[in-house]
Amino acid sequence: MLQKTRGIVLKSVKYSETSLICKVFTEAMGMRSYMISGVRSTKSVNKPALLQPLSLLDMVAYERTKKKINRLKEFKLSTVFQTIPFDILKSTTGLFVTEILSKTLKEESANIPLFTLVHDQILFLDETKENIANFPIYFLLELSRHLGIYPDNNYSEERPNFDMDNGRFTSEPLSFLENPAKHGTLSRHLSFILGQSPETALNYKILGEDRRLLLTLLLQYYECHLPNFGDIQSVGILQEVLS
């Protein structure tokens, strides 16, 4: 069966001298793996550069029930990135986003709201002229909505500390953070960013050290609530570029 869909490339690996296997998050079918034959051949019309991580595709796939690796009949870029490949901060952020998506997107069925969120966030990252230092934090929070772990923003003077186990704010101190003195500050930042527009979140002022700690907190939060989430290898590079 032929299936037309939009897709977001998460990973491409060499399969043979001329072929690739790509892991793609599709709008119509969720996570899929595709064999793309001949794409690395010098005679191929489509080049491997079109299949870099986060590439946004319009594609037609051969789909067979219960087949682990299907084939792409045709594909093209739906958007040509203007800044992500050329801006070191955006490309490093894109690497981080790709790793997060690879660890969290598991469904092999359509989830159109989730696809729309990820697609639109990638476009925003490419198009925005704002300082994107806060983008990884904002992205993790928005993604958490669709993963069923979005925090409850019940922050107040009586509940000034984020409770990682329960995803809400509490009066109890949080001993698991690397810098306990920052509990109140990080919780206040987190409460503000929750539910904001991307522009407001990106323009919100956070000290570099607080931003690093807040990103660490959110990754710990993901690890606490998502089985097999594990370490994020790209976060060290991202933190270095953001500093």
PDB file of C-alpha atoms in Angstrom:
ATOM      1  CA  MET A   1       0.000   0.000   0.000  1.00  0.00           C
ATOM      2  CA  LEU A   2       1.252   3.480  -0.865  1.00  0.00           C
ATOM      3  CA  GLN A   3       0.999   6.049   1.932  1.00  0.00           C
ATOM      4  CA  LYS A   4       1.513   9.786   1.513  1.00  0.00           C
ATOM      5  CA  THR A   5       2.609  11.577   4.672  1.00  0.00           C
ATOM      6  CA  ARG A   6       4.820  14.252   6.136  1.00  0.00           C
ATOM      7  CA  GLY A   7       7.842  13.079   8.062  1.00  0.00           C
ATOM      8  CA  ILE A   8      10.627  14.267  10.371  1.00  0.00           C
ATOM      9  CA  VAL A   9      13.972  12.504   9.993  1.00  0.00           C
ATOM     10  CA  LEU A  10      15.543  11.471  13.301  1.00  0.00           C
ATOM     11  CA  LYS A  11      18.436   9.293  12.169  1.00  0.00           C
ATOM     12  CA  SER A  12      20.101   7.988   9.005  1.00  0.00           C
ATOM     13  CA  VAL A  13      22.597   5.129   8.894  1.00  0.00           C
ATOM     14  CA  LYS A  14      24.483   3.572   5.991  1.00  0.00           C
ATOM     15  CA  TYR A  15      23.106   0.207   4.901  1.00  0.00           C
ATOM     16  CA  SER A  16      25.227  -0.522   1.849  1.00  0.00           C
ATOM     17  CA  GLU A  17      27.451   1.315  -0.589  1.00  0.00           C
ATOM     18  CA  THR A  18      24.473   3.194  -2.007  1.00  0.00           C
ATOM     19  CA  SER A  19      21.605   2.852   0.498  1.00  0.00           C
ATOM     20  CA  LEU A  20      20.463   4.289   3.809  1.00  0.00           C
ATOM     21  CA  ILE A  21      18.072   3.225   6.546  1.00  0.00           C
ATOM     22  CA  CYS A  22      16.249   6.191   8.055  1.00  0.00           C
ATOM     23  CA  LYS A  23      14.264   6.471  11.247  1.00  0.00           C
ATOM     24  CA  VAL A  24      11.384   8.866  10.562  1.00  0.00           C
ATOM     25  CA  PHE A  25       8.590  10.246  12.730  1.00  0.00           C
ATOM     26  CA  THR A  26       5.610  10.389  10.359  1.00  0.00           C
ATOM     27  CA  GLU A  27       2.349  12.265  10.620  1.00  0.00           C
ATOM     28  CA  ALA A  28       0.214   9.385   9.342  1.00  0.00           C
ATOM     29  CA  MET A  29       1.841   6.369  10.995  1.00  0.00           C
ATOM     30  CA  GLY A  30       4.039   7.456  13.896  1.00  0.00           C
ATOM     31  CA  MET A  31       7.577   6.075  14.109  1.00  0.00           C
ATOM     32  CA  ARG A  32       8.809   4.234  11.019  1.00  0.00           C
ATOM     33  CA  SER A  33      12.062   2.891   9.586  1.00  0.00           C
ATOM     34  CA  TYR A  34      12.646   3.097   5.841  1.00  0.00           C
ATOM     35  CA  MET A  35      15.140   1.678   3.390  1.00  0.00           C
ATOM     36  CA  ILE A  36      16.134   4.231   0.774  1.00  0.00           C
ATOM     37  CA  SER A  37      17.943   2.406  -1.995  1.00  0.00           C
ATOM     38  CA  GLY A  38      20.487   4.090  -4.245  1.00  0.00           C
ATOM     39  CA  VAL A  39      20.360   7.443  -2.477  1.00  0.00           C
ATOM     40  CA  ARG A  40      24.157   7.425  -1.998  1.00  0.00           C
ATOM     41  CA  SER A  41      24.795   6.676  -5.658  1.00  0.00           C
ATOM     42  CA  THR A  42      26.351   9.414  -7.771  1.00  0.00           C
ATOM     43  CA  LYS A  43      23.444   9.017 -10.210  1.00  0.00           C
ATOM     44  CA  SER A  44      20.740   9.533  -7.570  1.00  0.00           C
ATOM     45  CA  VAL A  45      18.513  12.588  -7.955  1.00  0.00           C
ATOM     46  CA  ASN A  46      17.994  12.742  -4.176  1.00  0.00           C
ATOM     47  CA  LYS A  47      21.107  13.144  -2.031  1.00  0.00           C
ATOM     48  CA  PRO A  48      21.814  11.974   1.557  1.00  0.00           C
ATOM     49  CA  ALA A  49      21.953  15.628   2.644  1.00  0.00           C
ATOM     50  CA  LEU A  50      18.164  15.702   2.313  1.00  0.00           C
ATOM     51  CA  LEU A  51      17.957  13.071   5.053  1.00  0.00           C
ATOM     52  CA  GLN A  52      19.857  14.841   7.820  1.00  0.00           C
ATOM     53  CA  PRO A  53      18.338  14.767  11.343  1.00  0.00           C
ATOM     54  CA  LEU A  54      15.311  17.085  11.706  1.00  0.00           C
ATOM     55  CA  SER A  55      14.795  17.327   7.933  1.00  0.00           C
ATOM     56  CA  LEU A  56      11.105  17.926   7.191  1.00  0.00           C
ATOM     57  CA  LEU A  57       9.853  15.742   4.345  1.00  0.00           C
ATOM     58  CA  ASP A  58       6.894  15.210   2.068  1.00  0.00           C
ATOM     59  CA  MET A  59       7.052  11.515   1.252  1.00  0.00           C
ATOM     60  CA  VAL A  60       5.344   8.531  -0.297  1.00  0.00           C
ATOM     61  CA  ALA A  61       6.121   5.180   1.328  1.00  0.00           C
ATOM     62  CA  TYR A  62       5.431   1.556   0.558  1.00  0.00           C
ATOM     63  CA  GLU A  63       3.739   0.311   3.733  1.00  0.00           C
ATOM     64  CA  ARG A  64       3.254  -3.345   4.618  1.00  0.00           C
ATOM     65  CA  THR A  65       1.537  -4.492   7.800  1.00  0.00           C
ATOM     66  CA  LYS A  66       3.939  -5.647  10.530  1.00  0.00           C
ATOM     67  CA  LYS A  67       7.008  -5.025   8.364  1.00  0.00           C
ATOM     68  CA  LYS A  68       9.768  -3.467  10.486  1.00  0.00           C
ATOM     69  CA  ILE A  69      11.565  -1.716   7.617  1.00  0.00           C
ATOM     70  CA  ASN A  70       9.589  -0.384   4.688  1.00  0.00           C
ATOM     71  CA  ARG A  71      10.720   1.508   1.603  1.00  0.00           C
ATOM     72  CA  LEU A  72      10.326   5.079   0.444  1.00  0.00           C
ATOM     73  CA  LYS A  73       9.002   5.480  -3.074  1.00  0.00           C
ATOM     74  CA  GLU A  74       9.717   9.195  -3.213  1.00  0.00           C
ATOM     75  CA  PHE A  75      10.505  12.108  -0.921  1.00  0.00           C
ATOM     76  CA  LYS A  76      11.372  15.784  -1.012  1.00  0.00           C
ATOM     77  CA  LEU A  77      12.060  18.511   1.515  1.00  0.00           C
ATOM     78  CA  SER A  78       8.910  20.303   2.591  1.00  0.00           C
ATOM     79  CA  THR A  79      11.057  23.088   4.055  1.00  0.00           C
ATOM     80  CA  VAL A  80      14.598  24.165   3.265  1.00  0.00           C
ATOM     81  CA  PHE A  81      16.189  25.314   6.513  1.00  0.00           C
ATOM     82  CA  GLN A  82      17.571  28.837   6.422  1.00  0.00           C
ATOM     83  CA  THR A  83      19.517  28.958   9.698  1.00  0.00           C
ATOM     84  CA  ILE A  84      19.730  25.590  11.547  1.00  0.00           C
ATOM     85  CA  PRO A  85      22.602  24.156   9.444  1.00  0.00           C
ATOM     86  CA  PHE A  86      24.613  27.403   9.561  1.00  0.00           C
ATOM     87  CA  ASP A  87      24.157  28.661  13.147  1.00  0.00           C
ATOM     88  CA  ILE A  88      26.275  26.763  15.701  1.00  0.00           C
ATOM     89  CA  LEU A  89      23.829  27.398  18.549  1.00  0.00           C
ATOM     90  CA  LYS A  90      20.821  26.323  16.468  1.00  0.00           C
ATOM     91  CA  SER A  91      22.552  23.259  15.022  1.00  0.00           C
ATOM     92  CA  THR A  92      23.675  22.155  18.500  1.00  0.00           C
ATOM     93  CA  THR A  93      20.152  22.737  19.820  1.00  0.00           C
ATOM     94  CA  GLY A  94      18.861  20.688  16.898  1.00  0.00           C
ATOM     95  CA  LEU A  95      21.200  17.852  17.891  1.00  0.00           C
ATOM     96  CA  PHE A  96      19.778  17.978  21.421  1.00  0.00           C
ATOM     97  CA  VAL A  97      16.179  18.017  20.120  1.00  0.00           C
ATOM     98  CA  THR A  98      16.912  15.034  17.863  1.00  0.00           C
ATOM     99  CA  GLU A  99      18.286  12.996  20.764  1.00  0.00           C
ATOM    100  CA  ILE A 100      15.291  13.855  22.965  1.00  0.00           C
ATOM    101  CA  LEU A 101      12.867  12.844  20.212  1.00  0.00           C
ATOM    102  CA  SER A 102      14.725   9.598  19.522  1.00  0.00           C
ATOM    103  CA  LYS A 103      14.387   8.636  23.186  1.00  0.00           C
ATOM    104  CA  THR A 104      10.750   9.664  23.652  1.00  0.00           C
ATOM    105  CA  LEU A 105       8.907   8.960  20.374  1.00  0.00           C
ATOM    106  CA  LYS A 106       8.039   5.268  20.367  1.00  0.00           C
ATOM    107  CA  GLU A 107       4.492   5.005  18.999  1.00  0.00           C
ATOM    108  CA  GLU A 108       3.963   3.162  15.721  1.00  0.00           C
ATOM    109  CA  SER A 109       0.618   4.838  15.149  1.00  0.00           C
ATOM    110  CA  ALA A 110      -0.516   8.315  14.187  1.00  0.00           C
ATOM    111  CA  ASN A 111      -0.368  11.070  16.807  1.00  0.00           C
ATOM    112  CA  ILE A 112      -1.168  14.176  14.824  1.00  0.00           C
ATOM    113  CA  PRO A 113      -1.088  16.673  17.735  1.00  0.00           C
ATOM    114  CA  LEU A 114       2.359  15.432  18.751  1.00  0.00           C
ATOM    115  CA  PHE A 115       3.614  15.514  15.161  1.00  0.00           C
ATOM    116  CA  THR A 116       2.268  19.053  14.747  1.00  0.00           C
ATOM    117  CA  LEU A 117       3.994  20.213  17.927  1.00  0.00           C
ATOM    118  CA  VAL A 118       7.375  18.777  16.910  1.00  0.00           C
ATOM    119  CA  HIS A 119       7.071  19.999  13.307  1.00  0.00           C
ATOM    120  CA  ASP A 120       6.122  23.518  14.384  1.00  0.00           C
ATOM    121  CA  GLN A 121       8.856  23.706  17.046  1.00  0.00           C
ATOM    122  CA  ILE A 122      11.494  22.779  14.464  1.00  0.00           C
ATOM    123  CA  LEU A 123      10.178  25.450  12.090  1.00  0.00           C
ATOM    124  CA  PHE A 124      10.188  27.989  14.916  1.00  0.00           C
ATOM    125  CA  LEU A 125      13.798  27.118  15.784  1.00  0.00           C
ATOM    126  CA  ASP A 126      14.815  27.703  12.163  1.00  0.00           C
ATOM    127  CA  GLU A 127      12.829  30.910  11.687  1.00  0.00           C
ATOM    128  CA  THR A 128      13.196  32.777  14.979  1.00  0.00           C
ATOM    129  CA  LYS A 129      15.579  35.679  15.328  1.00  0.00           C
ATOM    130  CA  GLU A 130      15.299  35.641  19.123  1.00  0.00           C
ATOM    131  CA  ASN A 131      18.045  34.449  21.451  1.00  0.00           C
ATOM    132  CA  ILE A 132      17.355  30.706  21.670  1.00  0.00           C
ATOM    133  CA  ALA A 133      19.241  29.962  24.909  1.00  0.00           C
ATOM    134  CA  ASN A 134      15.929  29.135  26.645  1.00  0.00           C
ATOM    135  CA  PHE A 135      14.610  27.038  23.758  1.00  0.00           C
ATOM    136  CA  PRO A 136      15.727  23.605  25.103  1.00  0.00           C
ATOM    137  CA  ILE A 137      13.854  24.274  28.354  1.00  0.00           C
ATOM    138  CA  TYR A 138      10.747  25.477  26.540  1.00  0.00           C
ATOM    139  CA  PHE A 139      10.864  22.522  24.136  1.00  0.00           C
ATOM    140  CA  LEU A 140      11.104  19.953  26.951  1.00  0.00           C
ATOM    141  CA  LEU A 141       8.113  21.485  28.709  1.00  0.00           C
ATOM    142  CA  GLU A 142       5.962  21.615  25.571  1.00  0.00           C
ATOM    143  CA  LEU A 143       6.899  18.054  24.612  1.00  0.00           C
ATOM    144  CA  SER A 144       5.992  16.867  28.109  1.00  0.00           C
ATOM    145  CA  ARG A 145       2.358  17.841  27.422  1.00  0.00           C
ATOM    146  CA  HIS A 146       2.106  15.099  24.810  1.00  0.00           C
ATOM    147  CA  LEU A 147       4.055  12.572  26.855  1.00  0.00           C
ATOM    148  CA  GLY A 148       1.581  12.804  29.737  1.00  0.00           C
ATOM    149  CA  ILE A 149       4.027  14.341  32.224  1.00  0.00           C
ATOM    150  CA  TYR A 150       3.299  18.064  31.931  1.00  0.00           C
ATOM    151  CA  PRO A 151       3.870  19.697  35.343  1.00  0.00           C
ATOM    152  CA  ASP A 152       0.990  21.173  37.312  1.00  0.00           C
ATOM    153  CA  ASN A 153       1.694  24.882  37.723  1.00  0.00           C
ATOM    154  CA  ASN A 154       0.419  25.292  41.292  1.00  0.00           C
ATOM    155  CA  TYR A 155       3.371  27.475  42.285  1.00  0.00           C
ATOM    156  CA  SER A 156       2.816  29.956  45.148  1.00  0.00           C
ATOM    157  CA  GLU A 157       4.676  31.474  48.096  1.00  0.00           C
ATOM    158  CA  GLU A 158       3.453  28.527  50.170  1.00  0.00           C
ATOM    159  CA  ARG A 159       4.547  26.000  47.504  1.00  0.00           C
ATOM    160  CA  PRO A 160       7.847  27.384  46.161  1.00  0.00           C
ATOM    161  CA  ASN A 161       9.655  24.125  45.302  1.00  0.00           C
ATOM    162  CA  PHE A 162       9.128  21.828  42.325  1.00  0.00           C
ATOM    163  CA  ASP A 163       8.313  18.241  43.348  1.00  0.00           C
ATOM    164  CA  MET A 164       9.866  16.049  40.662  1.00  0.00           C
ATOM    165  CA  ASP A 165       8.147  12.840  41.746  1.00  0.00           C
ATOM    166  CA  ASN A 166       4.644  14.286  41.521  1.00  0.00           C
ATOM    167  CA  GLY A 167       5.133  16.956  38.849  1.00  0.00           C
ATOM    168  CA  ARG A 168       3.877  19.842  40.964  1.00  0.00           C
ATOM    169  CA  PHE A 169       5.088  22.443  43.420  1.00  0.00           C
ATOM    170  CA  THR A 170       5.373  21.795  47.142  1.00  0.00           C
ATOM    171  CA  SER A 171       6.463  23.381  50.416  1.00  0.00           C
ATOM    172  CA  GLU A 172       9.060  20.617  50.899  1.00  0.00           C
ATOM    173  CA  PRO A 173      12.769  21.219  50.080  1.00  0.00           C
ATOM    174  CA  LEU A 174      14.237  19.279  47.163  1.00  0.00           C
ATOM    175  CA  SER A 175      17.389  17.473  48.243  1.00  0.00           C
ATOM    176  CA  PHE A 176      18.106  15.779  44.896  1.00  0.00           C
ATOM    177  CA  LEU A 177      19.246  18.906  43.037  1.00  0.00           C
ATOM    178  CA  GLU A 178      22.987  19.501  42.751  1.00  0.00           C
ATOM    179  CA  ASN A 179      22.625  22.981  44.265  1.00  0.00           C
ATOM    180  CA  PRO A 180      19.877  22.983  46.953  1.00  0.00           C
ATOM    181  CA  ALA A 181      20.250  26.737  47.448  1.00  0.00           C
ATOM    182  CA  LYS A 182      18.797  27.185  43.964  1.00  0.00           C
ATOM    183  CA  HIS A 183      15.514  25.329  44.638  1.00  0.00           C
ATOM    184  CA  GLY A 184      13.392  28.436  44.980  1.00  0.00           C
ATOM    185  CA  THR A 185      14.967  30.285  42.057  1.00  0.00           C
ATOM    186  CA  LEU A 186      14.687  27.355  39.650  1.00  0.00           C
ATOM    187  CA  SER A 187      11.094  26.645  40.671  1.00  0.00           C
ATOM    188  CA  ARG A 188      10.169  30.286  40.063  1.00  0.00           C
ATOM    189  CA  HIS A 189      11.737  30.180  36.597  1.00  0.00           C
ATOM    190  CA  LEU A 190       9.988  26.905  35.810  1.00  0.00           C
ATOM    191  CA  SER A 191       6.614  28.221  36.944  1.00  0.00           C
ATOM    192  CA  PHE A 192       6.964  31.316  34.763  1.00  0.00           C
ATOM    193  CA  ILE A 193       7.891  29.436  31.574  1.00  0.00           C
ATOM    194  CA  LEU A 194       5.061  26.900  31.930  1.00  0.00           C
ATOM    195  CA  GLY A 195       2.297  27.804  29.486  1.00  0.00           C
ATOM    196  CA  GLN A 196       4.047  30.788  27.909  1.00  0.00           C
ATOM    197  CA  SER A 197       4.318  31.493  24.189  1.00  0.00           C
ATOM    198  CA  PRO A 198       7.695  30.616  22.638  1.00  0.00           C
ATOM    199  CA  GLU A 199       8.529  34.300  22.169  1.00  0.00           C
ATOM    200  CA  THR A 200       7.832  35.090  25.839  1.00  0.00           C
ATOM    201  CA  ALA A 201       9.799  32.060  27.004  1.00  0.00           C
ATOM    202  CA  LEU A 202      12.811  32.959  24.846  1.00  0.00           C
ATOM    203  CA  ASN A 203      12.851  36.566  26.036  1.00  0.00           C
ATOM    204  CA  TYR A 204      12.616  35.585  29.713  1.00  0.00           C
ATOM    205  CA  LYS A 205      15.850  36.476  31.519  1.00  0.00           C
ATOM    206  CA  ILE A 206      17.653  33.620  33.285  1.00  0.00           C
ATOM    207  CA  LEU A 207      21.242  33.650  34.467  1.00  0.00           C
ATOM    208  CA  GLY A 208      23.429  31.179  32.584  1.00  0.00           C
ATOM    209  CA  GLU A 209      24.082  29.023  35.654  1.00  0.00           C
ATOM    210  CA  ASP A 210      20.369  28.947  36.527  1.00  0.00           C
ATOM    211  CA  ARG A 211      19.538  27.954  32.940  1.00  0.00           C
ATOM    212  CA  ARG A 212      22.013  25.082  33.111  1.00  0.00           C
ATOM    213  CA  LEU A 213      20.574  23.865  36.417  1.00  0.00           C
ATOM    214  CA  LEU A 214      16.995  24.156  35.183  1.00  0.00           C
ATOM    215  CA  LEU A 215      17.772  22.132  32.064  1.00  0.00           C
ATOM    216  CA  THR A 216      19.433  19.507  34.271  1.00  0.00           C
ATOM    217  CA  LEU A 217      16.351  19.443  36.504  1.00  0.00           C
ATOM    218  CA  LEU A 218      14.030  18.871  33.552  1.00  0.00           C
ATOM    219  CA  LEU A 219      16.181  16.056  32.181  1.00  0.00           C
ATOM    220  CA  GLN A 220      16.085  14.453  35.639  1.00  0.00           C
ATOM    221  CA  TYR A 221      12.310  14.907  35.573  1.00  0.00           C
ATOM    222  CA  TYR A 222      12.074  13.095  32.225  1.00  0.00           C
ATOM    223  CA  GLU A 223      14.287  10.303  33.516  1.00  0.00           C
ATOM    224  CA  CYS A 224      12.114  10.000  36.622  1.00  0.00           C
ATOM    225  CA  HIS A 225       8.897   9.568  34.617  1.00  0.00           C
ATOM    226  CA  LEU A 226       9.910   7.920  31.322  1.00  0.00           C
ATOM    227  CA  PRO A 227      11.241   4.329  31.431  1.00  0.00           C
ATOM    228  CA  ASN A 228      14.624   3.797  29.784  1.00  0.00           C
ATOM    229  CA  PHE A 229      15.115   7.519  29.115  1.00  0.00           C
ATOM    230  CA  GLY A 230      18.747   7.428  30.220  1.00  0.00           C
ATOM    231  CA  ASP A 231      21.466  10.022  29.752  1.00  0.00           C
ATOM    232  CA  ILE A 232      21.390  12.664  27.014  1.00  0.00           C
ATOM    233  CA  GLN A 233      24.827  12.669  25.396  1.00  0.00           C
ATOM    234  CA  SER A 234      24.406  15.985  23.565  1.00  0.00           C
ATOM    235  CA  VAL A 235      23.548  18.050  26.650  1.00  0.00           C
ATOM    236  CA  GLY A 236      27.217  18.580  27.552  1.00  0.00           C
ATOM    237  CA  ILE A 237      27.947  20.069  24.126  1.00  0.00           C
ATOM    238  CA  LEU A 238      24.783  22.160  24.315  1.00  0.00           C
ATOM    239  CA  GLN A 239      25.675  23.526  27.755  1.00  0.00           C
ATOM    240  CA  GLU A 240      29.143  24.447  26.524  1.00  0.00           C
ATOM    241  CA  VAL A 241      27.774  26.293  23.494  1.00  0.00           C
ATOM    242  CA  LEU A 242      25.146  28.057  25.600  1.00  0.00           C
ATOM    243  CA  SER A 243      27.669  29.236  28.200  1.00  0.00           C
TER     244      SER A 243
END
